[in-house]
Amino acid sequence: MTRWALRTATTSYQVRLALDGAWAELAYWGPAVEETLVPGPLEYAGPTPYSTAADVAACEYAPFGVRHFAQLDLIAEREGGVRGTLWRYSGDDLADKDGTTELRLRFADASQRLTATLCYRVSRDHDVVERWAEITNEADTPLRLERSRSAAFTMPTPGGARLHYLHGRWAQEFQTGQVELRHGRFTLENRLGVTGLAHSPWLAVQPLDEPDGPTWSTALAWSGSWAIDADADSAEGVTRVSLGRLPVESAIELAPGETFTSPPACGLYSPDGLAGAARAWHAYQRRLRRDVRLPVVYNSWFATEFRVRAEEQIELARKAAAIGVETFVVDDGWFVGRDDDRGGLGDWEPDPVKFPGGFDRFVAQVRELGLGFGLWVEPEGVSPRSRLYAEHPDWVYQVPGRPMTTIRNQYVLNLGRADAAAWAHAALDRLLSRYDISYLKWDMNRPMTERGAGADLDGRHVANYYAILEALRRDHPGVVVEGCAAGGGRADLATVARCDVLWPSDNTGPLDRLVVQHGFLQAFAPHLMSSWVTDDPGFFATSPRSRDFRYVTAMAGVLGIGADISAWDQERLDEAARWIGLYRSVRDVVQLGEVHRHGDPRGPFYAVEYTRDDTVVLLSWRTGHARGSATHVSRPPRVRPRGVDPAARYRRRDDDSRHSGAALAAAGLAPLPDDTTDASVVILDRV
Ligand code: DGJ
């Protein structure tokens, strides 16, 4: 068999073999078709002057040696031997089980003694094509992999491509960016050793001449250093996106008989533009999700920072319980030596000075309030002042004889070491076993420097990060895990598969937060988007907004409270209780529903709509000033809900009015009828 047709929920992905078996190429990727397309839309006509066939074909995975000039996915070199691979197809395996198809295409280079398997996994439950590569060293000498990407995806972009990406920095994550690319390369590169705040390993590609129509989107499931290259050639009419790990410290070296398995690179097609691509990513991430209820949390960070004191925390917990919070999370500052950001990391013991009655007693008091209990940890953080560092100075990344860089006054634990990883796992396991903990926030606050030399440092660190998360999840299935890295620095599909929810940004300033959330929802589902209501003006004092605005913003994902509620009067507490009650009544719709974003939060009006079963929830915001007096004629912004069934009738919960789905879809509704209001929630139930 030399052609393979894979089916996702709504798309087809067709691959065929080049005539001499030197590569597999993409024949078609788009809406589902029954027949095998011959010729496919990516096939080229005409000669290849000054080039080779492999350099212009839509190669699924291109080793240097098969390709010579164009974008490469593999560069392999044997010491003292040939640099480059000239492999031939050697067979396939196709397995279908429970609606999931796995295809493996095997290639072998007899002279370089390298074999490779290009792997594909698809399911009828979503539209994502998961791809990865397995490279094996078949000789008895080492093999150097200078580049070993996961996969490449080729898209037809006749007049050039519009690339959409997510960029940012601390407190400004998930900003949406776009660039028009007709010729040449656009690269996103991350060398931080952790997924990163500066870019997400995510990219969407659209043909320039079809604005927001057909959209291909790709993402890498990796939490270390990575690279994504998009090479466009409008003359040849394609864009090729290669994704994979970025070995920063050294090439990856394969010992005799060893296999390198790349992380999965995922791709999907949507005919419905960026919005359709977002919905397809959300649907996929819902499949990765564990069936756990995400509680409304109270998190103490913004209220008390490092000044954790049992008495004050219990006071916060009491008020939190009274307003309907479900889990109380003590953030940073609860462990010995942690009075500021200069100490403590590594010594994961509750500080007896801060919990004079004992930590058990403290946890029991929180639990007696009917709350779940959560703790913040940063397992990879090591303070120079910690006992851990004094006992194991060799466990942190360092280059002997050179100064060690501190960022946020800390070093990074070399989690790639088996002993350090076993210690980190045991420390976390002990905490979760010893105390009645139902929520864990795993943070990571600095990128890596001075990692030294050694085989695949990045790979070993990330593999152990995954292994620890997996072991904790297996042994403590009732514990919800929140992923965080100085905000949204570890948002990637691999973390999504191992954490229940993510903290997208430390910025909770309402207008900024809305922009962060808009970008986050482009690549990630709302059940992953933790969001807290914090005090006004708070740390990030953006233009003042109403309190409603803050609640509605935090309701757009997984609502939490992060304000100093000990200072709130009864009126504010009652207000919070009302909002939390409202959120709890619709959280399944918000977290698991189909998302339609209306407009852009950088414009004057923005809304996000969620539809699940018979309910539509519409959250709306006015981002300009609410004037409070009508001095001019104005017509309120209208939203046409996309999730309504035109044949059905709906009841609006707030005013009990009835509407036909047809009228809602055609004329829309005005969720912010007067300009004194800057945020609202409209809930429509099918009647
Ligand atoms: C960074 C996180 O993003 C914050 O939410 C908080 O947990 C601090 N770290 C604590 O040090």
Coordinates of N, CA, C and O in Angstrom, one line a residue, residues 289-295 429 432-433 437-440 468-481 498-500:
R289 N -9.1 15.9 28.7 CA -9.5 16.3 30.0 C -9.9 15.1 30.9 O -10.5 14.2 30.4
R290 N -9.5 15.2 32.2 CA -10.0 14.2 33.1 C -11.4 14.7 33.6 O -11.7 15.8 33.6
D291 N -12.2 13.7 34.0 CA -13.6 14.0 34.4 C -13.6 14.5 35.9 O -13.9 13.7 36.7
V292 N -13.0 15.7 36.1 CA -13.0 16.2 37.5 C -13.8 17.5 37.5 O -13.8 18.3 36.5
R293 N -14.4 17.8 38.6 CA -15.1 19.1 38.7 C -14.0 20.2 39.1 O -13.3 19.9 40.1
L294 N -14.0 21.2 38.4 CA -13.0 22.3 38.8 C -13.7 23.2 39.8 O -14.7 23.9 39.4
P295 N -13.2 23.3 41.0 CA -13.8 24.1 42.0 C -13.7 25.6 41.8 O -12.7 26.0 41.1
D429 N 4.6 13.8 46.8 CA 3.8 12.7 47.2 C 3.5 12.7 48.7 O 2.4 12.5 49.2
L432 N 1.0 15.4 49.6 CA -0.4 15.0 49.2 C -0.9 13.9 50.1 O -2.1 13.7 50.3
S433 N 0.0 13.0 50.5 CA -0.4 11.9 51.4 C -0.6 12.3 52.8 O -1.5 11.8 53.5
I437 N -5.2 17.3 51.0 CA -5.1 18.3 49.9 C -5.9 17.8 48.7 O -5.8 16.7 48.3
S438 N -6.6 18.7 48.1 CA -7.4 18.4 47.0 C -7.0 19.2 45.7 O -7.7 19.1 44.7
Y439 N -6.1 20.1 45.9 CA -5.7 21.0 44.8 C -4.2 21.4 44.9 O -3.7 21.7 46.0
L440 N -3.5 21.3 43.8 CA -2.1 21.6 43.8 C -1.8 22.6 42.7 O -2.2 22.3 41.5
I468 N 6.4 12.9 36.8 CA 6.0 13.2 38.2 C 4.5 13.6 38.2 O 3.7 13.1 39.0
L469 N 4.1 14.4 37.2 CA 2.7 14.7 37.1 C 1.8 13.5 36.9 O 0.8 13.3 37.5
E470 N 2.3 12.6 36.1 CA 1.5 11.4 35.8 C 1.4 10.5 37.1 O 0.3 10.0 37.4
A471 N 2.5 10.4 37.8 CA 2.5 9.6 39.0 C 1.6 10.2 40.1 O 0.8 9.5 40.7
L472 N 1.6 11.5 40.2 CA 0.7 12.2 41.2 C -0.7 12.0 40.8 O -1.6 11.7 41.7
R473 N -1.0 12.1 39.5 CA -2.4 11.9 39.1 C -2.8 10.5 39.3 O -4.0 10.3 39.7
R474 N -1.9 9.6 39.1 CA -2.3 8.1 39.3 C -2.5 7.9 40.8 O -3.5 7.2 41.2
D475 N -1.7 8.4 41.6 CA -1.7 8.0 43.0 C -2.7 8.9 43.9 O -3.0 8.5 45.0
H476 N -3.0 10.1 43.3 CA -3.8 11.0 44.0 C -4.9 11.5 43.1 O -4.9 12.7 42.7
P477 N -5.8 10.6 42.5 CA -6.7 11.0 41.5 C -7.6 12.2 41.9 O -8.1 12.9 41.0
G478 N -7.8 12.3 43.1 CA -8.8 13.4 43.6 C -8.2 14.8 43.6 O -8.9 15.7 43.9
V479 N -6.9 14.9 43.3 CA -6.2 16.2 43.4 C -6.3 16.9 42.1 O -5.8 16.4 41.1
V480 N -6.9 18.1 42.1 CA -6.9 18.9 40.9 C -5.5 19.6 40.8 O -5.0 20.2 41.7
V481 N -4.9 19.5 39.6 CA -3.6 20.2 39.4 C -3.7 21.4 38.5 O -4.3 21.3 37.4
R498 N -1.8 16.8 31.2 CA -1.4 16.3 32.5 C -1.8 17.2 33.7 O -1.6 16.8 34.8
C499 N -2.3 18.4 33.3 CA -2.9 19.3 34.4 C -4.4 19.5 34.1 O -4.8 19.3 32.9
D500 N -5.1 19.9 35.1 CA -6.5 20.1 34.9 C -6.9 21.5 34.4 O -7.9 21.7 33.8

